Short mmCIF file of C-alpha atoms (C1' of nucleotides) in Angstrom, two decimals:
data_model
loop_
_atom_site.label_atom_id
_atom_site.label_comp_id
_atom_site.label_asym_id
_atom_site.label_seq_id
_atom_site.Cartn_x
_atom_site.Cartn_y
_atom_site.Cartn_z
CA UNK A 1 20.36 2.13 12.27
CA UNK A 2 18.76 -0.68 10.86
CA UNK A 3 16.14 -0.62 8.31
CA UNK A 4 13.13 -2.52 10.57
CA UNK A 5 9.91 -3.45 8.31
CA UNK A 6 6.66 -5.89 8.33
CA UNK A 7 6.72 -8.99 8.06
CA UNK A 8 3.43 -10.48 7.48
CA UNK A 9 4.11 -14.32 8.13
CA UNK A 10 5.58 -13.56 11.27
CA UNK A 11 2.86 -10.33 11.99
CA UNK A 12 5.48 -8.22 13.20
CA UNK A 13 8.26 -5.63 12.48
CA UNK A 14 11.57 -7.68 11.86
CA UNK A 15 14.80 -6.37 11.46
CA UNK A 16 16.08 -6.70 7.56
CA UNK A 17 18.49 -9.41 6.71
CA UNK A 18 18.97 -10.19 3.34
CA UNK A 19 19.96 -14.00 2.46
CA UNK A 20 22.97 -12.56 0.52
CA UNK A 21 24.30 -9.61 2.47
CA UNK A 22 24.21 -6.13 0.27
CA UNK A 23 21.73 -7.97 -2.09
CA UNK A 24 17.92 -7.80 -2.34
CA UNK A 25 16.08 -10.77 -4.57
CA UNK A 26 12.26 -9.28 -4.90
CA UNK A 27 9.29 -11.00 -6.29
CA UNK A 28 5.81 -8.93 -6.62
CA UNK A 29 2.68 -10.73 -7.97
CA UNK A 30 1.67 -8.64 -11.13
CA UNK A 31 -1.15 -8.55 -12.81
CA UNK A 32 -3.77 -10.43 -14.88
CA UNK A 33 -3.44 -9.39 -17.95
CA UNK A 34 -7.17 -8.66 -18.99
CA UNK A 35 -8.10 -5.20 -18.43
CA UNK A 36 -6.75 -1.82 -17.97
CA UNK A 37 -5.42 -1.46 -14.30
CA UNK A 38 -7.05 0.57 -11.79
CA UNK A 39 -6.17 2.60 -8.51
CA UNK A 40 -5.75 -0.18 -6.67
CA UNK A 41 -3.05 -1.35 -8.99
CA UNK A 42 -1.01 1.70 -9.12
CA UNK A 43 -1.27 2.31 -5.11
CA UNK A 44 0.37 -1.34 -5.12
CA UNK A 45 3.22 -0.71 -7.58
CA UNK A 46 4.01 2.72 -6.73
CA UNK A 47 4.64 1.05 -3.29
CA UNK A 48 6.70 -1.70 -4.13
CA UNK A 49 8.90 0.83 -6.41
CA UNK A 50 9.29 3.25 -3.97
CA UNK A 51 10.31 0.73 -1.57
CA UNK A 52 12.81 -1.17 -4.18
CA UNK A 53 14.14 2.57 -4.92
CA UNK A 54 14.73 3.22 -1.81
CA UNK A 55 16.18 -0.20 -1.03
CA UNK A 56 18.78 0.38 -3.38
CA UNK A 57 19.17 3.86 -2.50
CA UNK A 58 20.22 2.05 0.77
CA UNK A 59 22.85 0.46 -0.85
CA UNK A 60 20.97 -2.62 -2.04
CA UNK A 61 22.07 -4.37 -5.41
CA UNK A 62 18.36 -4.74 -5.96
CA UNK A 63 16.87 -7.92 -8.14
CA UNK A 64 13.16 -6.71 -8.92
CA UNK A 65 10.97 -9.45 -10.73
CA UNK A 66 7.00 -9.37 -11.44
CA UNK A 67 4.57 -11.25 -13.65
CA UNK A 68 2.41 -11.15 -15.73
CA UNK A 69 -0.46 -13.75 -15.81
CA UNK A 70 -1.27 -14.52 -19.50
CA UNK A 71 -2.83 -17.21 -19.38
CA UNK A 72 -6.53 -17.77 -17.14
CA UNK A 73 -10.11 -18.08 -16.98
CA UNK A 74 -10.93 -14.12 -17.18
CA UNK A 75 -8.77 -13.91 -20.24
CA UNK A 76 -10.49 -16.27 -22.07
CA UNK A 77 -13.93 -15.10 -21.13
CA UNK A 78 -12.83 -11.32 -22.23
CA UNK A 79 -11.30 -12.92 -25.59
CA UNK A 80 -15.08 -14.69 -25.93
CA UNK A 81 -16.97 -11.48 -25.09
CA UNK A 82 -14.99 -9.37 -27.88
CA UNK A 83 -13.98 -11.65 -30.26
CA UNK A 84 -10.66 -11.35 -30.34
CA UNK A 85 -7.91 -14.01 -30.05
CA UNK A 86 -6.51 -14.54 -26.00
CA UNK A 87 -3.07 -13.66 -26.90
CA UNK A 88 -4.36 -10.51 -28.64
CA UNK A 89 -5.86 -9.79 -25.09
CA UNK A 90 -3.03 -10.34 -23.24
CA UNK A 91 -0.68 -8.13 -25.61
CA UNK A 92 -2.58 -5.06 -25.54
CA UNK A 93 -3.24 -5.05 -21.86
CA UNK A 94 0.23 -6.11 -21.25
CA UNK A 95 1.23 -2.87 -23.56
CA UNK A 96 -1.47 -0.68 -21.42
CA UNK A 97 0.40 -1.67 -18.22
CA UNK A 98 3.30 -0.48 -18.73
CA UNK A 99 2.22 2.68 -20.30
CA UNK A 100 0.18 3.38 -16.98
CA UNK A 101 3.51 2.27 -14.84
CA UNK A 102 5.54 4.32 -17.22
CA UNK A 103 3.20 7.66 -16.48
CA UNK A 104 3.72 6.87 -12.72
CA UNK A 105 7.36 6.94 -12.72
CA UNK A 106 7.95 3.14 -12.08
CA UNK A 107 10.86 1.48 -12.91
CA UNK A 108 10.63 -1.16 -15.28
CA UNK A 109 11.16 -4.99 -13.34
CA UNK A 110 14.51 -6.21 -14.23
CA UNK A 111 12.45 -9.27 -15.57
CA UNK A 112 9.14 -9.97 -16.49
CA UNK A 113 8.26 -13.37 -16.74
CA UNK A 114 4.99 -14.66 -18.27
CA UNK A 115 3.21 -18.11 -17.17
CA UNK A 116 2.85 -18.94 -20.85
CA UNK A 117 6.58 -19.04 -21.27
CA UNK A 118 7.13 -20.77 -17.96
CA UNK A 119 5.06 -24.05 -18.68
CA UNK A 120 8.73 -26.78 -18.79
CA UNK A 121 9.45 -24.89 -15.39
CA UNK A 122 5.83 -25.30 -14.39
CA UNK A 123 5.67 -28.48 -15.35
CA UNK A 124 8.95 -29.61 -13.74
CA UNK A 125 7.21 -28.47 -10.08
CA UNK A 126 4.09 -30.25 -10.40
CA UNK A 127 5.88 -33.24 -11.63
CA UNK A 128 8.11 -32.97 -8.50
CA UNK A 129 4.84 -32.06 -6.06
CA UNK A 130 2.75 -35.48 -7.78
CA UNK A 131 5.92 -38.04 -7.18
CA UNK A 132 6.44 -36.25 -3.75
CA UNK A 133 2.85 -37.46 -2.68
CA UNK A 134 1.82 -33.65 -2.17
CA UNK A 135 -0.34 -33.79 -5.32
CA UNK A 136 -2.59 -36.14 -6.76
CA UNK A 137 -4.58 -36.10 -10.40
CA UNK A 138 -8.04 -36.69 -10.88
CA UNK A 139 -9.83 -36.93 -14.03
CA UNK A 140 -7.01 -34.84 -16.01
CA UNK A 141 -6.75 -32.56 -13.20
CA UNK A 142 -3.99 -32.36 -10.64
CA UNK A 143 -4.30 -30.61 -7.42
CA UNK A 144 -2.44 -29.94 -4.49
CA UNK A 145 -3.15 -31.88 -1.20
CA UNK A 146 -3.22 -29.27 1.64
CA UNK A 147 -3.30 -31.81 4.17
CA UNK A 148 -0.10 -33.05 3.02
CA UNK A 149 1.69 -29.46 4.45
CA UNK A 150 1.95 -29.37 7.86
CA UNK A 151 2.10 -26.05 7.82
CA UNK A 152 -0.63 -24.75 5.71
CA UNK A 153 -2.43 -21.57 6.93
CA UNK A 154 0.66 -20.35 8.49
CA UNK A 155 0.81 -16.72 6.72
CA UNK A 156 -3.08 -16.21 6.63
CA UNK A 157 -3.47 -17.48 10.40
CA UNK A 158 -6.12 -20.29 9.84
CA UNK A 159 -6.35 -23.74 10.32
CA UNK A 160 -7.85 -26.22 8.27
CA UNK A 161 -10.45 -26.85 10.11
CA UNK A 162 -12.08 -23.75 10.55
CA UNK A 163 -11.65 -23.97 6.42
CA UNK A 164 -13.79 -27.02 5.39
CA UNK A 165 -16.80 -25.77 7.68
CA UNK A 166 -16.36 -22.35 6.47
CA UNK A 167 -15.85 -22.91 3.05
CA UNK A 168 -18.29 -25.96 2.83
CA UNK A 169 -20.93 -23.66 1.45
CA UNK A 170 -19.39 -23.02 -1.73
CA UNK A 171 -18.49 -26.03 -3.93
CA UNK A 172 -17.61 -25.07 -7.26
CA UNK A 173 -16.43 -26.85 -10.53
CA UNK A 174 -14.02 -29.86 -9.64
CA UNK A 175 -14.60 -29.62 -5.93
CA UNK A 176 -16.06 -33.14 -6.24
CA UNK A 177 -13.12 -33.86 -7.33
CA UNK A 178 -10.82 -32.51 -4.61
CA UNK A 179 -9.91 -34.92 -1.41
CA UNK A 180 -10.03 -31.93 0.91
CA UNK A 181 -11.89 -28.52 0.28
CA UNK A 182 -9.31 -26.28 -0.16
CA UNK A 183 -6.97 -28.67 -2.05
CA UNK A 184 -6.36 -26.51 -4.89
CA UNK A 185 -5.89 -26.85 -8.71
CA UNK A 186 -1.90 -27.08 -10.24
CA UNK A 187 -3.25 -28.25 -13.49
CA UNK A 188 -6.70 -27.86 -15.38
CA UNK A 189 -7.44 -30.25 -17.91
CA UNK A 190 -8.49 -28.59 -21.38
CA UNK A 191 -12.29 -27.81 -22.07
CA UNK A 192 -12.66 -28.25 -25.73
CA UNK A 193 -12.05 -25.13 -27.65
CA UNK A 194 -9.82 -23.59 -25.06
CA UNK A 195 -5.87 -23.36 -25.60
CA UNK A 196 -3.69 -26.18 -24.05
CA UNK A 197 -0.28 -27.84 -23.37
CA UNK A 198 0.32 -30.80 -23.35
CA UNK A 199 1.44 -32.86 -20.41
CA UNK A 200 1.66 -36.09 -18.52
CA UNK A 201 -1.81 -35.49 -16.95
CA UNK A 202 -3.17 -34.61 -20.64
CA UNK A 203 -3.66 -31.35 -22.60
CA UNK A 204 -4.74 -28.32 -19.92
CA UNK A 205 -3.58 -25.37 -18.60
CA UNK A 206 -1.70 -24.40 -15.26
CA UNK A 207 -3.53 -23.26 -12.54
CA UNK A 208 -3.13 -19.90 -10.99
CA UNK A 209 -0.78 -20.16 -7.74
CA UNK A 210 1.83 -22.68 -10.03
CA UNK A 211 3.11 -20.11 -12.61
CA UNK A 212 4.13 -18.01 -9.30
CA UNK A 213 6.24 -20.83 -7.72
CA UNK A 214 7.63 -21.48 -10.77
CA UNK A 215 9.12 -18.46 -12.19
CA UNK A 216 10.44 -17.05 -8.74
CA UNK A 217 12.33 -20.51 -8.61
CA UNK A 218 13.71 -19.95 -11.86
CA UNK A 219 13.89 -15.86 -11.78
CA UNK A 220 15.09 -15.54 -8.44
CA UNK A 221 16.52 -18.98 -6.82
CA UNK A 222 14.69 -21.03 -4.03
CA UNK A 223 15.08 -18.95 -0.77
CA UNK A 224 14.39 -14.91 -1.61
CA UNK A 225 14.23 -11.88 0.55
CA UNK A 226 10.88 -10.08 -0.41
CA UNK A 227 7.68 -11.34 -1.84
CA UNK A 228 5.50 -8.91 -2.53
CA UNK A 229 1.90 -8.17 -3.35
CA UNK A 230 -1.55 -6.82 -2.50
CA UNK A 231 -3.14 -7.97 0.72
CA UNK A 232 -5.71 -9.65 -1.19
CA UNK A 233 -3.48 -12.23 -2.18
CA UNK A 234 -2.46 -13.49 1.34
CA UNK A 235 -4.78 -16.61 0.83
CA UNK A 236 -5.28 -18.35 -1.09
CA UNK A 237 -2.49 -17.36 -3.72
CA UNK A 238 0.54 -16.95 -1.14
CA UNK A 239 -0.42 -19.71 1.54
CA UNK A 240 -0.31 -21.60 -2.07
CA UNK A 241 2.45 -20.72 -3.04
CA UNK A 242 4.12 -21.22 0.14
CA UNK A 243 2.92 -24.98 -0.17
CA UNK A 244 4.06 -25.41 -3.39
CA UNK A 245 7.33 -24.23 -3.15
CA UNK A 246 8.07 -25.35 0.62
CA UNK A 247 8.17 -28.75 0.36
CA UNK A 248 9.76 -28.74 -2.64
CA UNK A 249 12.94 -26.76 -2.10
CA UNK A 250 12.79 -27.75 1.67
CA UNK A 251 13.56 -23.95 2.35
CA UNK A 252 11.54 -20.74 3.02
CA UNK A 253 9.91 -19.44 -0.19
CA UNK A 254 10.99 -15.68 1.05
CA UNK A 255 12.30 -14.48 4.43
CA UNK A 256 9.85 -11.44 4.36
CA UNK A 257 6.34 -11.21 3.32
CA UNK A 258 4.86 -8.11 2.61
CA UNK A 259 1.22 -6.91 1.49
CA UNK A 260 0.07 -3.26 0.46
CA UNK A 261 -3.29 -1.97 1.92
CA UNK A 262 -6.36 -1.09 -0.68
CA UNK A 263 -7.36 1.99 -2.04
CA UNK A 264 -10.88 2.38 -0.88
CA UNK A 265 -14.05 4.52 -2.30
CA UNK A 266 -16.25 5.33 0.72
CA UNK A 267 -14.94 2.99 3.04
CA UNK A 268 -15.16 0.12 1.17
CA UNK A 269 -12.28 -1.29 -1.06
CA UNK A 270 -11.74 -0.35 -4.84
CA UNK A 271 -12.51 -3.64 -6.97
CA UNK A 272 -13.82 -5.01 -9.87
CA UNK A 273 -16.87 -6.81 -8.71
CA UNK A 274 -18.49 -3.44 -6.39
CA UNK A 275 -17.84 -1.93 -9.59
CA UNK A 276 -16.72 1.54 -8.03
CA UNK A 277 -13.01 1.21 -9.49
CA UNK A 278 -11.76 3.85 -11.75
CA UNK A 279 -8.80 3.39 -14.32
CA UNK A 280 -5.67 4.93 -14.25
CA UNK A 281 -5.57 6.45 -17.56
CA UNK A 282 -9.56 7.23 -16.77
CA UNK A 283 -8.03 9.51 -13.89
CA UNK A 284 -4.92 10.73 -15.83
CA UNK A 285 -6.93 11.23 -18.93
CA UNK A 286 -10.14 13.27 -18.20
CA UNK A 287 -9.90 17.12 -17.36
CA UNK A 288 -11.27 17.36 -13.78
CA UNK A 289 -13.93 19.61 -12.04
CA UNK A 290 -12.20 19.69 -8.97
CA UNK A 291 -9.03 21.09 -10.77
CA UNK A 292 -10.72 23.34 -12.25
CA UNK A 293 -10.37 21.83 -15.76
CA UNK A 294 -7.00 20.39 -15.35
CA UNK A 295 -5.88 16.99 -15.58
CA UNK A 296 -4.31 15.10 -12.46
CA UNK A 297 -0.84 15.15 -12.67
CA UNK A 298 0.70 11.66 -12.15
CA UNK A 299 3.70 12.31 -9.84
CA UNK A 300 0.19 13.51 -7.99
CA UNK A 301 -1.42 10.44 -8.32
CA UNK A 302 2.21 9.27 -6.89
CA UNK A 303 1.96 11.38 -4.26
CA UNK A 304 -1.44 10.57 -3.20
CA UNK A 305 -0.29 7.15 -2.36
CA UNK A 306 3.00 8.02 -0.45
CA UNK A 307 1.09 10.08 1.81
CA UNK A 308 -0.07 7.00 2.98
CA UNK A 309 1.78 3.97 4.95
CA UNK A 310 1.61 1.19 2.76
CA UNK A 311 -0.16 -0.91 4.53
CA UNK A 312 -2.94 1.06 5.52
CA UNK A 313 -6.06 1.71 3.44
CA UNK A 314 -6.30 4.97 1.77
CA UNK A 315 -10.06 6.52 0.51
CA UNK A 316 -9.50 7.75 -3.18
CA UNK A 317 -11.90 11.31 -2.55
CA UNK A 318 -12.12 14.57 -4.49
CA UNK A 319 -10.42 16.23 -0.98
CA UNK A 320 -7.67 14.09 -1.36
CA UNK A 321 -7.31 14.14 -4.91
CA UNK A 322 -6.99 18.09 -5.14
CA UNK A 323 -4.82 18.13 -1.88
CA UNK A 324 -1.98 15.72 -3.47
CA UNK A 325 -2.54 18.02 -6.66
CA UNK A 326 -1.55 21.36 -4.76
CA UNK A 327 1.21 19.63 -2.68
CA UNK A 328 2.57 18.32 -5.75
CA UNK A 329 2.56 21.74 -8.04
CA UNK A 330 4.39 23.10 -4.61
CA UNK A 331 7.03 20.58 -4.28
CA UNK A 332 7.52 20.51 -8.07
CA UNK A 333 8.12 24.43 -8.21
CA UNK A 334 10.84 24.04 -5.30
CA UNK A 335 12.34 21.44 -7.52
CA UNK A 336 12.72 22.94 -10.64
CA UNK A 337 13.69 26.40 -8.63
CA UNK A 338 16.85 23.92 -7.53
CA UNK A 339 17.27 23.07 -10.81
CA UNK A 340 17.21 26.35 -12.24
CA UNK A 341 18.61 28.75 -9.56
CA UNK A 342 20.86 25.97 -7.41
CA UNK A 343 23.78 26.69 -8.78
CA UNK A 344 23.51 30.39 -8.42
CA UNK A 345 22.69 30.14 -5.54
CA UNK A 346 26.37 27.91 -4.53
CA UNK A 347 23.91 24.93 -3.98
CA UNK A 348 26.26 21.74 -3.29
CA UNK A 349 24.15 19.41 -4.49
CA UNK A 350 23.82 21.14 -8.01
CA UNK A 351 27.59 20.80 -8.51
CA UNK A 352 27.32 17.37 -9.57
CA UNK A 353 27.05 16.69 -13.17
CA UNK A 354 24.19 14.25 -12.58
CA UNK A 355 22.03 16.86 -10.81
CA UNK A 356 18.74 16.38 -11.96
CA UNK A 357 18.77 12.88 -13.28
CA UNK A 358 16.49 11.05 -11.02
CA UNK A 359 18.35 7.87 -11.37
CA UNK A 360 21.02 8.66 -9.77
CA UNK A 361 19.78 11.00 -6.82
CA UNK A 362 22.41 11.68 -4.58
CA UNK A 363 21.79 13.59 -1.52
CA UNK A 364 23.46 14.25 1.39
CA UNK A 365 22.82 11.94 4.26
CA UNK A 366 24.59 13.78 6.79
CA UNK A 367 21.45 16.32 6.76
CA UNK A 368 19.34 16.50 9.33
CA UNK A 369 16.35 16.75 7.27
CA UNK A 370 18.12 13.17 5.61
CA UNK A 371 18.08 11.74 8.71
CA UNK A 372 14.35 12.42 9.11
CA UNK A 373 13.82 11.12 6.14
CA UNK A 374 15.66 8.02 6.48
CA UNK A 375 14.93 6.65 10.10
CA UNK A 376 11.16 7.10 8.82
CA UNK A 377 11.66 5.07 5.53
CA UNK A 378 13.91 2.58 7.61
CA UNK A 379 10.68 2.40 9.94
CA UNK A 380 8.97 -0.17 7.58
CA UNK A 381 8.55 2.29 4.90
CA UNK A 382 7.06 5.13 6.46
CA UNK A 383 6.77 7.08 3.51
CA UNK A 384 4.66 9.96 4.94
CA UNK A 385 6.57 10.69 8.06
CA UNK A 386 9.45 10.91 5.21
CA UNK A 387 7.65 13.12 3.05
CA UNK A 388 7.06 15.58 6.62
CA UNK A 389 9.97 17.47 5.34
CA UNK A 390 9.99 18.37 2.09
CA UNK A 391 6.08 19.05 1.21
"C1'" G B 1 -17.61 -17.57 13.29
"C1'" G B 2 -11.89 -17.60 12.31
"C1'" C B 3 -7.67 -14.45 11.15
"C1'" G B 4 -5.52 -9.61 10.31
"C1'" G B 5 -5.46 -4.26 10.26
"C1'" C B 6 -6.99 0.70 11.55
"C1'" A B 7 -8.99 4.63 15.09
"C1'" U B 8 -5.26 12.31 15.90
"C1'" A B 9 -9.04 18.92 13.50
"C1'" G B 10 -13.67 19.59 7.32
"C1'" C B 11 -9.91 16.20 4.47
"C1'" C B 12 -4.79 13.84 4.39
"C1'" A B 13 -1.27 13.04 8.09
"C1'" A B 14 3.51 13.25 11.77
"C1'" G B 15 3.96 11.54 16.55
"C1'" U B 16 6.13 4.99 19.82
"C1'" G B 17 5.32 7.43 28.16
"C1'" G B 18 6.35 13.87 29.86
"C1'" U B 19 1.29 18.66 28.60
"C1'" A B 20 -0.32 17.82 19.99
"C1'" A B 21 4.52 18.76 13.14
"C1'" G B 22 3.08 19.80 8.41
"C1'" G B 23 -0.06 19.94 3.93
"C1'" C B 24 -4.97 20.79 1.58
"C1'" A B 25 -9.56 23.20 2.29
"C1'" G B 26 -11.86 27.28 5.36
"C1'" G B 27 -11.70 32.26 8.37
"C1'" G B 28 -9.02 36.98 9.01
"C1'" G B 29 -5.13 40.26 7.14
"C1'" C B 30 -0.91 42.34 3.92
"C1'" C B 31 0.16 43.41 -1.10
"C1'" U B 32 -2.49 44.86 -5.88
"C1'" G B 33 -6.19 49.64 -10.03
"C1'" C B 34 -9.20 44.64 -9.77
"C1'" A B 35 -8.07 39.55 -9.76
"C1'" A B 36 -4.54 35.61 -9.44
"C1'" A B 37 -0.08 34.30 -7.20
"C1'" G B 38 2.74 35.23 -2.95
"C1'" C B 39 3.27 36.44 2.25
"C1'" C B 40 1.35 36.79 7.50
"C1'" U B 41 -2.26 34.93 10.86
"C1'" U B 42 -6.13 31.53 12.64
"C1'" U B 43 -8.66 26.35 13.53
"C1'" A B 44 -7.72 19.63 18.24
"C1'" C B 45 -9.23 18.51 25.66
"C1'" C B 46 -5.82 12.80 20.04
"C1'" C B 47 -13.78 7.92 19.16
"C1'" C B 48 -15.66 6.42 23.83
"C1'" C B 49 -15.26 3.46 28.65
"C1'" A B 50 -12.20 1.15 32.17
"C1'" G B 51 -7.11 -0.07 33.73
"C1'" U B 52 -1.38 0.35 34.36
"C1'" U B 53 1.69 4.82 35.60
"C1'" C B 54 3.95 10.43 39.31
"C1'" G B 55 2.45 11.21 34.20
"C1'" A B 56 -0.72 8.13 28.04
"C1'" A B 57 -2.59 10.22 21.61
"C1'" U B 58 1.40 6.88 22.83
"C1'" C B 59 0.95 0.55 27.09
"C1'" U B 60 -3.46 -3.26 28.50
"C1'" G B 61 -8.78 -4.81 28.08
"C1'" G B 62 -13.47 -3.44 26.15
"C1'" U B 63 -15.75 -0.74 21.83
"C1'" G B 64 -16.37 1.00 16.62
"C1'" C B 65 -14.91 0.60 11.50
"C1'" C B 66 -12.49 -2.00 7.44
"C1'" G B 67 -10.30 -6.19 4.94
"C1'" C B 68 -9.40 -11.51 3.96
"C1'" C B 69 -11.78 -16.37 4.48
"C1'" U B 70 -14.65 -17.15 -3.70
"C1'" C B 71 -11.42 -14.23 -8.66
"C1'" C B 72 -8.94 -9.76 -6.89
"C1'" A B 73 -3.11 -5.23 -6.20
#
RNA sequence: GGCGGCAUAGCCAAGUGGUAAGGCAGGGGCCUGCAAAGCCUUUACCCCCAGUUCGAAUCUGGUGCCGCCUCCA
């Protein structure tokens, strides 16, 4: 049986071929490192863990890489607001993520790069991108000439057309600058006061979709398998990154896009700017009416979004929050009765000396209920339809 | 407007052409001095309208909702 799943630049359900047979080279777009994350954030790398877990449960050798974006305009507006230094901003929220990530059970990446400690490889790429002719500077600027890319708009489905009258409404900083309205920034030149590096263009900063490009070159080589994210980040950031790697390497940035659906509050998606987002450690951290008084447990939180495909949206609601709780405190009581009882009881699986340790979960796959389990998680991920049997 | 996704009981959800799993919540019951827990039991003409088919929740078209198109997981 082969493990089928999603691909979104071709919109449909592909069989998996990894470029190196038996090995998996993953890229996931983290985070910007300004704030605490939210719900939306841990549906999206609960996902992506559960799906490199079970990858290499598969029998992947699994390369997992993700982000962090250090270095950007919200930082430096949050570092103005309190006072503090940038990097001071991006240390502490860098430290909060993986605390949250810890909490939920997710592996740690086997690298994470940051875009301040990427700028020579950054560098290298939009040097390579401006002698190319598929960039151009302007006033200490450089940005990328979509025109140039024949294939620009092929994994968001638009043309560039449709763009320029669409987006014609909206000009913001530099656009004056830009040949074509969705030509997009690879290098920022410095406004005074702001932190800088230098290069041939003069002092600035990188834009957002170059650190991306840059580090999964370096991280991960120039063709991967998965590249993973949030379906928010479809355009612009992966159409741009697409661009900027593409024409470059001459080779696919990844064989298989993937995107994660939203966590929604009342039908409409969790974010920042509706301002109806709550924090993880919010959740985790504050005794709830609905429970009665008790916290959320965060395999619960975990569970909440496995319940779900990946791909869909889920509504964060009091229902669902207290449902995942109860189905949780019932699978975790038939675990620990294995634990405790399964060798009593001439359970084969409690006869190995690992029994326990979640890292190296072996079970049977010769069991039917395995089988369940596995042609639904080899049907893109269908984490729910594997869950069916042991909730 | 362009592109994409989703539509199954109060809520979550399985199901991929042959007359609807499961979980949570709710109803009823067993047990118990009472309660909790546990156990048993109970709750669906699969949004609607056309079409394809001997037969559709499952396929096609319409419809409704959501997302992206500006920073966003």
């Amino acid at each position: 049986m082969p493990l089928i799943l999603y691909n979104s630049l071709t919109r449909s359900k592909e069989a998996f071929q990894p470029v190196i047979p038996g090995q998996v080279r993953m890229y996931c777009c983290g985070v910007t490192v300004y704030d605490y994350c939210h719900l939306g954030h841990a549906r999206s790398y609960v996902v992506w863990d559960v799906i490199r877990r079970y990858l290499q449960w598969r029998g992947y050798q699994v390369r997992y890489v993700q982000n962090y974006t250090d270095i950007d305009d919200k930082i430096l507006k949050r570092a103005a607001e309190t006072g503090q230094d940038w990097q001071r901003i991006t240390q502490i929220y860098i430290q909060a993520y993986q605390e949250d990530m810890a909490r939920l059970n997710i592996l740690p990446a086997d690298l994470y790069p940051q875009a301040t400690a990427s700028m020579p490889a950054i560098l290298d790429l939009i040097e390579a991108l401006v002698t190319e002719g598929y960039a151009y500077a302007a006033a200490g600027d450089v940005y990328y000439a979509v025109e140039k890319f024949p294939r620009y708009g092929q994994l968001s489905g638009r043309s560039l057309d449709q763009d320029s009258a669409g987006s014609s409404g909206r000009l913001g900083d530099g656009d004056q600058k830009k040949q074509h309205p969705l030509d997009f920034a690879l290098w920022k030149a410095a406004k005074p006061g702001e932190p800088s590096w230098e290069s041939p263009w003069g002092a600035g900063r990188p834009g957002w979709h170059i650190e991306c490009s840059a580090m999964v070159k370096v991280c991960l080589g120039a063709e991967i398998d998965i590249h993973a994210g949030g379906s928010d980040l479809v355009f612009p950031h992966h159409e741009n990154e697409i661009a900027q790697s593409e024409v470059i390497s001459q080779r696919p940035l990844a064989r298989y896009w993937m995107h994660n659906g939203f966590v929604n509050v009342g039908g409409e998606k969790m974010s920042k700017s509706l301002d109806n987002f709550t924090t993880i450690r919010q959740l985790l951290d504050t005794p709830l009416e609905v429970l009665e008084g008790e916290k959320l447990d965060p395999m619960a939180l975990r569970l909440f979004v496995l319940q779900a495909h990946y791909r869909k949206p889920i509504d964060f609601t009091e229902d669902a929050i207290v449902a995942a709780q109860q189905s949780w405190q019932t699978l975790k009581e038939g675990l620990l009765f294995g634990y405790d009882h399964g060798l009593q009881l001439g359970w084969p699986d409690a006869q190995d000396p690992d029994f326990g340790d979640p890292s190296s979960m072996r079970i049977s796959k010769i069991d039917e209920p395995m089988q369940r389990f596995q042609s639904a998680m080899d049907d893109d991920f269908n984490s729910p339809g594997a869950l069916v049997d042991f909730i």
